[in-house]
Amino acid sequence: MKKSYIWLPLLLLAATGCQQAAGEEEVKELTLAHNQPTDHPIHLSLNRFAELVEEKSDGELLIDIYPNGELGSEREVIENTQFGTVDISKVSASALEGFDPIYSIFSLPYMFESEESFKQVMADEEVTDEIYLNTTDIGFRGLTYYDAGVRNMYTKDRIIETADDMAGLKTRVQPSQTSVQMIEAIGGTPTPMSYGEVYTALQSGVIDAAENNETALVNSSHGEVAKHYFITEHAIVPDMLIMNDDTYSDLTEEEQQVIEEASEESTAYHEDVWAEMVEESVEIAKEEMGVTFYDMDKQSFIDAVQPLHQQFQEDPDTADIYARMKEES
Ligand code: GCU
């Protein structure tokens, strides 16, 4: 009893102190949107980002995450990030291509020879800063990237051994002109649509095929409706964390530093989470969903997309970034 009499006023004081501190410091809340379910590795890494921001700012900056495409498709959340109705979003680099052609470099098939060479390129801050800051004039900036693995083709029925087997195959691609051109180059029929529509489109036969990393089979259940997964390894498209540029500029220098550090650290955190989840996805897809993984003649795909490389080297929008990335890899 005695003890509680002593402690009660202290507890009350502490609680009031907390409120005052929060009031004095003025907590800033930022919204963050993405399109994956909460069991997807990217959600875990974005949670880590939010935790780091809170810790590093002593609770003064808070990130509210809206997963599952709750705030719209990637295209919609990019627009909302541009106009500031969403502060931060995680979107595929392919979806950003429609906003700035510099991002098309990531959808160029076989741009990177391996994941190692992709990581080597992305470790060069001069290259990434050029990309991240290229969009400040249209309202947003890149903060960091997250590994989203290697993309492969998957189908409902057709077996793909060479590029010839792609003939007429209705294949979903991201809303990216380069991805459309890729499918045309290998002989398929491209169907751009947002990620949230892919499951139903496969199920109903609107499309015959799609392309993505292995987590799509499990986290988005595509493996329920597409049972053939081909190791085409045609693209390494990272996820990008982008932020409204005015929201960023309105932060104090210390807060900007917090955002930068938390971005970088969450990218490093994501590396391990990602590798683990991909391995797990492959196992679940094979063992529990009955998806078959096939090797195929990758060279036939590489040969078919060569004209696109030529085009990127000549296009003034992409020539410089193409050359710099090739030099680095
Ligand atoms: C990947 C990527 C998503 C993207 C999706 C797609 O899963 O991480 O951001 O939406 O591909 O194919 O649309």
Tab-separated table of C-alpha atoms and ligand atoms in Angstrom:
chain	number	residue	atom	x	y	z
A	1	MET	CA	0.000	0.000	0.000
A	2	LYS	CA	2.603	2.407	1.127
A	3	LYS	CA	4.566	1.722	-1.926
A	4	SER	CA	1.714	2.564	-4.248
A	5	TYR	CA	1.054	5.869	-2.466
A	6	ILE	CA	4.642	6.809	-3.059
A	7	TRP	CA	4.675	5.737	-6.660
A	8	LEU	CA	1.322	6.957	-7.895
A	9	PRO	CA	2.236	10.672	-8.070
A	10	LEU	CA	5.512	9.823	-9.738
A	11	LEU	CA	3.724	7.757	-12.341
A	12	LEU	CA	1.262	10.549	-12.998
A	13	LEU	CA	4.101	12.998	-13.357
A	14	ALA	CA	5.878	10.715	-15.779
A	15	ALA	CA	2.728	10.371	-17.867
A	16	THR	CA	2.197	14.143	-17.957
A	17	GLY	CA	5.846	14.585	-18.848
A	18	CYS	CA	5.458	12.273	-21.772
A	19	GLN	CA	2.466	14.178	-23.034
A	20	GLN	CA	4.258	17.481	-22.643
A	21	ALA	CA	7.323	16.148	-24.401
A	22	ALA	CA	5.179	14.908	-27.262
A	23	GLY	CA	3.330	18.229	-27.372
A	24	GLU	CA	6.497	20.300	-27.274
A	25	GLU	CA	8.297	18.264	-29.890
A	26	GLU	CA	5.329	18.046	-32.251
A	27	VAL	CA	5.249	14.524	-33.600
A	28	LYS	CA	5.240	14.358	-37.401
A	29	GLU	CA	3.485	11.439	-39.041
A	30	LEU	CA	4.278	10.367	-42.582
A	31	THR	CA	2.238	7.955	-44.694
A	32	LEU	CA	3.930	5.134	-46.579
A	33	ALA	CA	2.067	3.072	-49.188
A	34	HIS	CA	2.957	-0.208	-50.888
A	35	ASN	CA	1.164	-2.996	-52.718
A	36	GLN	CA	2.359	-6.215	-51.069
A	37	PRO	CA	0.669	-8.266	-48.337
A	38	THR	CA	1.952	-8.035	-44.770
A	39	ASP	CA	3.741	-11.413	-44.930
A	40	HIS	CA	5.888	-10.253	-47.866
A	41	PRO	CA	9.588	-9.527	-47.165
A	42	ILE	CA	9.244	-5.942	-48.347
A	43	HIS	CA	6.630	-5.263	-45.681
A	44	LEU	CA	9.007	-6.533	-43.007
A	45	SER	CA	11.774	-4.284	-44.295
A	46	LEU	CA	9.470	-1.275	-44.482
A	47	ASN	CA	8.457	-1.989	-40.900
A	48	ARG	CA	12.145	-1.977	-40.046
A	49	PHE	CA	12.461	1.375	-41.835
A	50	ALA	CA	9.585	2.756	-39.721
A	51	GLU	CA	11.130	1.431	-36.492
A	52	LEU	CA	14.507	2.943	-37.343
A	53	VAL	CA	12.930	6.310	-38.130
A	54	GLU	CA	11.073	6.293	-34.814
A	55	GLU	CA	14.154	5.252	-32.835
A	56	LYS	CA	16.532	7.663	-34.500
A	57	SER	CA	14.143	10.614	-34.151
A	58	ASP	CA	13.291	9.793	-30.508
A	59	GLY	CA	9.678	9.249	-31.474
A	60	GLU	CA	9.347	12.560	-33.215
A	61	LEU	CA	8.927	11.139	-36.706
A	62	LEU	CA	6.425	8.327	-37.223
A	63	ILE	CA	5.712	6.313	-40.352
A	64	ASP	CA	2.207	4.890	-40.941
A	65	ILE	CA	2.374	2.003	-43.364
A	66	TYR	CA	-0.542	1.194	-45.700
A	67	PRO	CA	0.152	-2.222	-47.303
A	68	ASN	CA	-1.833	-4.357	-49.766
A	69	GLY	CA	-2.426	-1.599	-52.294
A	70	GLU	CA	-4.892	-0.041	-49.814
A	71	LEU	CA	-3.995	3.377	-51.199
A	72	GLY	CA	-4.148	2.278	-54.830
A	73	SER	CA	-2.100	0.638	-57.565
A	74	GLU	CA	1.591	1.514	-57.934
A	75	ARG	CA	0.790	4.027	-60.634
A	76	GLU	CA	-1.768	5.705	-58.385
A	77	VAL	CA	0.516	5.854	-55.361
A	78	ILE	CA	3.332	7.314	-57.457
A	79	GLU	CA	0.934	10.071	-58.523
A	80	ASN	CA	-0.136	10.563	-54.927
A	81	THR	CA	3.481	10.736	-53.814
A	82	GLN	CA	4.107	13.263	-56.540
A	83	PHE	CA	1.295	15.475	-55.285
A	84	GLY	CA	1.971	14.834	-51.599
A	85	THR	CA	-1.276	13.105	-50.641
A	86	VAL	CA	1.014	10.166	-49.829
A	87	ASP	CA	4.412	11.057	-48.334
A	88	ILE	CA	6.427	7.944	-49.126
A	89	SER	CA	5.812	4.897	-51.280
A	90	LYS	CA	7.514	1.691	-52.250
A	91	VAL	CA	7.020	0.938	-55.914
A	92	SER	CA	8.700	-1.118	-58.574
A	93	ALA	CA	11.313	0.655	-60.691
A	94	SER	CA	9.299	-0.538	-63.708
A	95	ALA	CA	6.244	1.422	-62.608
A	96	LEU	CA	8.404	4.558	-62.349
A	97	GLU	CA	9.367	4.337	-66.005
A	98	GLY	CA	6.170	6.157	-67.008
A	99	PHE	CA	7.246	9.112	-64.844
A	100	ASP	CA	10.942	9.313	-65.719
A	101	PRO	CA	12.632	7.360	-68.532
A	102	ILE	CA	15.796	6.943	-66.446
A	103	TYR	CA	13.988	4.160	-64.561
A	104	SER	CA	13.449	2.202	-67.788
A	105	ILE	CA	17.027	0.971	-67.486
A	106	PHE	CA	15.888	-1.551	-64.863
A	107	SER	CA	13.287	-3.111	-67.154
A	108	LEU	CA	15.742	-3.570	-69.982
A	109	PRO	CA	16.022	-7.368	-70.190
A	110	TYR	CA	19.454	-8.794	-69.382
A	111	MET	CA	20.824	-5.383	-68.415
A	112	PHE	CA	22.684	-7.027	-65.525
A	113	GLU	CA	24.534	-10.269	-65.969
A	114	SER	CA	23.942	-11.429	-62.435
A	115	GLU	CA	22.608	-10.293	-59.091
A	116	GLU	CA	26.204	-9.618	-58.047
A	117	SER	CA	26.774	-7.209	-60.901
A	118	PHE	CA	23.429	-5.522	-60.169
A	119	LYS	CA	24.484	-5.014	-56.538
A	120	GLN	CA	27.854	-3.703	-57.597
A	121	VAL	CA	26.172	-1.059	-59.740
A	122	MET	CA	23.736	-0.107	-56.977
A	123	ALA	CA	26.595	0.263	-54.501
A	124	ASP	CA	27.865	3.231	-56.491
A	125	GLU	CA	26.275	6.274	-54.885
A	126	GLU	CA	27.045	8.491	-57.832
A	127	VAL	CA	24.916	6.288	-60.043
A	128	THR	CA	22.063	5.887	-57.560
A	129	ASP	CA	22.013	9.591	-56.648
A	130	GLU	CA	21.732	10.467	-60.297
A	131	ILE	CA	18.623	8.293	-60.453
A	132	TYR	CA	17.141	9.268	-57.065
A	133	LEU	CA	17.458	13.004	-57.623
A	134	ASN	CA	16.382	12.979	-61.250
A	135	THR	CA	12.698	13.325	-60.332
A	136	THR	CA	12.767	16.205	-57.828
A	137	ASP	CA	11.463	18.518	-60.550
A	138	ILE	CA	8.381	16.307	-60.953
A	139	GLY	CA	7.699	16.170	-57.220
A	140	PHE	CA	9.478	13.196	-55.686
A	141	ARG	CA	12.925	11.815	-54.894
A	142	GLY	CA	14.284	8.329	-54.459
A	143	LEU	CA	15.455	7.413	-50.974
A	144	THR	CA	16.776	3.910	-51.482
A	145	TYR	CA	16.120	0.639	-53.306
A	146	TYR	CA	15.197	-2.828	-52.080
A	147	ASP	CA	16.245	-6.055	-53.716
A	148	ALA	CA	13.269	-7.589	-55.522
A	149	GLY	CA	15.205	-10.515	-56.943
A	150	VAL	CA	15.333	-11.838	-60.452
A	151	ARG	CA	12.244	-12.023	-62.645
A	152	ASN	CA	11.275	-15.206	-64.452
A	153	MET	CA	8.355	-16.237	-66.714
A	154	TYR	CA	5.485	-18.397	-65.535
A	155	THR	CA	2.546	-19.852	-67.403
A	156	LYS	CA	-0.752	-21.588	-66.840
A	157	ASP	CA	-0.296	-24.245	-69.513
A	158	ARG	CA	2.454	-23.632	-71.994
A	159	ILE	CA	5.955	-25.077	-71.623
A	160	ILE	CA	8.680	-22.643	-72.679
A	161	GLU	CA	11.921	-24.105	-73.908
A	162	THR	CA	13.083	-21.334	-76.217
A	163	ALA	CA	11.904	-17.866	-77.268
A	164	ASP	CA	9.968	-19.536	-80.115
A	165	ASP	CA	7.572	-20.963	-77.530
A	166	MET	CA	6.506	-17.457	-76.525
A	167	ALA	CA	4.636	-16.965	-79.824
A	168	GLY	CA	1.305	-15.284	-79.167
A	169	LEU	CA	1.448	-15.949	-75.412
A	170	LYS	CA	-0.664	-13.333	-73.614
A	171	THR	CA	1.801	-12.215	-70.986
A	172	ARG	CA	1.140	-9.745	-68.203
A	173	VAL	CA	3.805	-7.092	-67.768
A	174	GLN	CA	4.086	-4.138	-65.447
A	175	PRO	CA	2.917	-0.796	-66.838
A	176	SER	CA	6.316	-0.201	-68.469
A	177	GLN	CA	6.955	0.456	-72.149
A	178	THR	CA	10.269	-1.414	-71.967
A	179	SER	CA	8.555	-4.496	-70.548
A	180	VAL	CA	6.002	-4.319	-73.353
A	181	GLN	CA	8.835	-4.146	-75.894
A	182	MET	CA	10.587	-7.065	-74.220
A	183	ILE	CA	7.580	-9.379	-74.632
A	184	GLU	CA	7.140	-8.226	-78.244
A	185	ALA	CA	10.830	-8.900	-78.937
A	186	ILE	CA	10.552	-12.483	-77.698
A	187	GLY	CA	7.360	-13.078	-79.646
A	188	GLY	CA	4.652	-12.898	-76.963
A	189	THR	CA	1.629	-10.620	-76.676
A	190	PRO	CA	2.186	-8.106	-73.865
A	191	THR	CA	-0.684	-7.182	-71.551
A	192	PRO	CA	0.224	-4.401	-69.118
A	193	MET	CA	-1.830	-4.378	-65.933
A	194	SER	CA	-1.364	-3.549	-62.289
A	195	TYR	CA	-0.122	-6.205	-59.892
A	196	GLY	CA	-3.372	-6.523	-57.971
A	197	GLU	CA	-5.200	-7.763	-61.076
A	198	VAL	CA	-2.789	-10.538	-62.062
A	199	TYR	CA	-4.209	-13.408	-60.004
A	200	THR	CA	-7.739	-13.034	-61.379
A	201	ALA	CA	-6.470	-12.422	-64.906
A	202	LEU	CA	-4.505	-15.683	-64.802
A	203	GLN	CA	-7.394	-17.558	-63.254
A	204	SER	CA	-9.952	-16.338	-65.790
A	205	GLY	CA	-7.652	-16.767	-68.785
A	206	VAL	CA	-7.416	-13.049	-69.648
A	207	ILE	CA	-3.671	-13.761	-69.641
A	208	ASP	CA	-1.737	-17.012	-70.143
A	209	ALA	CA	1.465	-15.964	-68.443
A	210	ALA	CA	3.176	-13.458	-66.177
A	211	GLU	CA	6.707	-12.749	-65.016
A	212	ASN	CA	7.984	-12.053	-61.540
A	213	ASN	CA	10.244	-13.208	-58.735
A	214	GLU	CA	9.420	-16.366	-56.780
A	215	THR	CA	7.587	-14.618	-53.930
A	216	ALA	CA	4.699	-13.777	-56.312
A	217	LEU	CA	3.870	-17.482	-56.526
A	218	VAL	CA	3.362	-17.716	-52.787
A	219	ASN	CA	2.657	-14.300	-51.238
A	220	SER	CA	0.256	-13.350	-54.026
A	221	SER	CA	-0.854	-16.968	-54.612
A	222	HIS	CA	-0.021	-16.905	-58.349
A	223	GLY	CA	1.290	-20.455	-57.915
A	224	GLU	CA	-2.314	-21.573	-57.364
A	225	VAL	CA	-3.193	-20.650	-60.930
A	226	ALA	CA	0.130	-20.887	-62.808
A	227	LYS	CA	1.996	-24.149	-62.312
A	228	HIS	CA	4.976	-23.716	-64.659
A	229	TYR	CA	7.878	-21.432	-63.673
A	230	PHE	CA	10.785	-20.967	-66.095
A	231	ILE	CA	14.227	-19.750	-65.107
A	232	THR	CA	14.486	-17.099	-67.811
A	233	GLU	CA	16.220	-14.635	-65.454
A	234	HIS	CA	15.320	-11.850	-67.835
A	235	ALA	CA	15.302	-8.870	-65.484
A	236	ILE	CA	16.488	-7.603	-62.124
A	237	VAL	CA	14.028	-4.860	-61.234
A	238	PRO	CA	14.454	-3.343	-57.777
A	239	ASP	CA	11.746	-1.866	-55.627
A	240	MET	CA	12.253	1.847	-54.978
A	241	LEU	CA	11.392	3.911	-51.931
A	242	ILE	CA	10.312	7.351	-53.091
A	243	MET	CA	9.265	10.418	-51.119
A	244	ASN	CA	7.376	13.604	-51.923
A	245	ASP	CA	10.077	16.211	-52.412
A	246	ASP	CA	8.313	19.055	-50.576
A	247	THR	CA	7.676	16.830	-47.552
A	248	TYR	CA	11.378	15.962	-47.572
A	249	SER	CA	12.482	19.592	-47.916
A	250	ASP	CA	10.161	20.667	-45.087
A	251	LEU	CA	11.957	18.344	-42.649
A	252	THR	CA	14.808	19.694	-40.537
A	253	GLU	CA	18.312	18.668	-41.527
A	254	GLU	CA	18.423	16.216	-38.616
A	255	GLU	CA	15.141	14.650	-39.699
A	256	GLN	CA	16.373	14.322	-43.272
A	257	GLN	CA	19.439	12.592	-41.882
A	258	VAL	CA	17.192	10.193	-39.939
A	259	ILE	CA	15.273	9.344	-43.125
A	260	GLU	CA	18.484	8.807	-45.103
A	261	GLU	CA	20.069	6.576	-42.473
A	262	ALA	CA	16.914	4.544	-41.895
A	263	SER	CA	16.561	4.062	-45.665
A	264	GLU	CA	20.083	2.782	-46.043
A	265	GLU	CA	19.923	0.529	-43.004
A	266	SER	CA	16.575	-0.969	-44.002
A	267	THR	CA	18.010	-1.796	-47.436
A	268	ALA	CA	20.836	-3.710	-45.767
A	269	TYR	CA	18.330	-5.431	-43.449
A	270	HIS	CA	16.226	-6.402	-46.473
A	271	GLU	CA	19.092	-8.330	-48.093
A	272	ASP	CA	18.880	-11.141	-45.540
A	273	VAL	CA	15.110	-11.151	-45.234
A	274	TRP	CA	14.826	-11.306	-49.000
A	275	ALA	CA	17.250	-14.201	-49.511
A	276	GLU	CA	15.535	-16.225	-46.813
A	277	MET	CA	12.018	-15.600	-48.147
A	278	VAL	CA	12.924	-16.446	-51.735
A	279	GLU	CA	14.311	-19.760	-50.624
A	280	GLU	CA	11.192	-20.408	-48.584
A	281	SER	CA	8.923	-19.398	-51.478
A	282	VAL	CA	10.617	-21.823	-53.864
A	283	GLU	CA	10.132	-24.617	-51.386
A	284	ILE	CA	6.477	-23.816	-50.710
A	285	ALA	CA	5.735	-23.332	-54.420
A	286	LYS	CA	7.255	-26.706	-55.281
A	287	GLU	CA	6.210	-28.775	-52.302
A	288	GLU	CA	2.839	-27.339	-51.339
A	289	MET	CA	1.510	-25.683	-54.479
A	290	GLY	CA	2.745	-28.143	-57.080
A	291	VAL	CA	4.607	-25.594	-59.193
A	292	THR	CA	7.294	-27.069	-61.465
A	293	PHE	CA	10.514	-25.086	-62.016
A	294	TYR	CA	12.175	-25.494	-65.422
A	295	ASP	CA	15.513	-24.557	-66.930
A	296	MET	CA	15.236	-23.253	-70.471
A	297	ASP	CA	17.315	-21.879	-73.318
A	298	LYS	CA	18.076	-18.470	-71.871
A	299	GLN	CA	20.360	-17.563	-74.767
A	300	SER	CA	17.391	-17.535	-77.154
A	301	PHE	CA	15.798	-14.802	-75.000
A	302	ILE	CA	19.075	-12.867	-74.772
A	303	ASP	CA	19.476	-12.944	-78.546
A	304	ALA	CA	15.881	-11.863	-79.162
A	305	VAL	CA	16.169	-8.705	-77.035
A	306	GLN	CA	19.456	-7.394	-78.480
A	307	PRO	CA	17.736	-4.695	-80.592
A	308	LEU	CA	16.461	-3.193	-77.327
A	309	HIS	CA	20.013	-2.810	-76.058
A	310	GLN	CA	20.912	-1.041	-79.256
A	311	GLN	CA	17.938	1.276	-78.771
A	312	PHE	CA	18.931	2.108	-75.165
A	313	GLN	CA	22.473	2.936	-76.217
A	314	GLU	CA	21.218	5.360	-78.830
A	315	ASP	CA	18.311	6.997	-76.978
A	316	PRO	CA	19.490	10.295	-75.389
A	317	ASP	CA	17.278	9.573	-72.341
A	318	THR	CA	19.063	6.316	-71.548
A	319	ALA	CA	22.453	6.342	-73.320
A	320	ASP	CA	24.345	7.871	-70.394
A	321	ILE	CA	22.896	5.704	-67.610
A	322	TYR	CA	23.264	2.606	-69.820
A	323	ALA	CA	26.970	3.302	-70.399
A	324	ARG	CA	27.646	4.125	-66.742
A	325	MET	CA	25.931	1.019	-65.459
A	326	LYS	CA	27.670	-1.224	-67.974
A	327	GLU	CA	31.016	0.287	-67.007
A	328	GLU	CA	30.292	-0.367	-63.332
A	329	SER	CA	29.042	-3.934	-63.695
B	1	GCU	C1	7.335	-7.159	-57.815
B	1	GCU	C2	7.532	-5.837	-57.148
B	1	GCU	C3	6.238	-5.097	-56.969
B	1	GCU	C4	5.507	-5.021	-58.285
B	1	GCU	C5	5.343	-6.384	-58.873
B	1	GCU	C6	4.675	-6.349	-60.250
B	1	GCU	O1	6.673	-8.032	-56.971
B	1	GCU	O2	8.177	-6.022	-55.922
B	1	GCU	O3	6.519	-3.814	-56.500
B	1	GCU	O4	4.246	-4.432	-58.145
B	1	GCU	O5	6.590	-6.991	-58.994
B	1	GCU	O6	4.988	-7.199	-61.051
B	1	GCU	O7	3.845	-5.464	-60.493
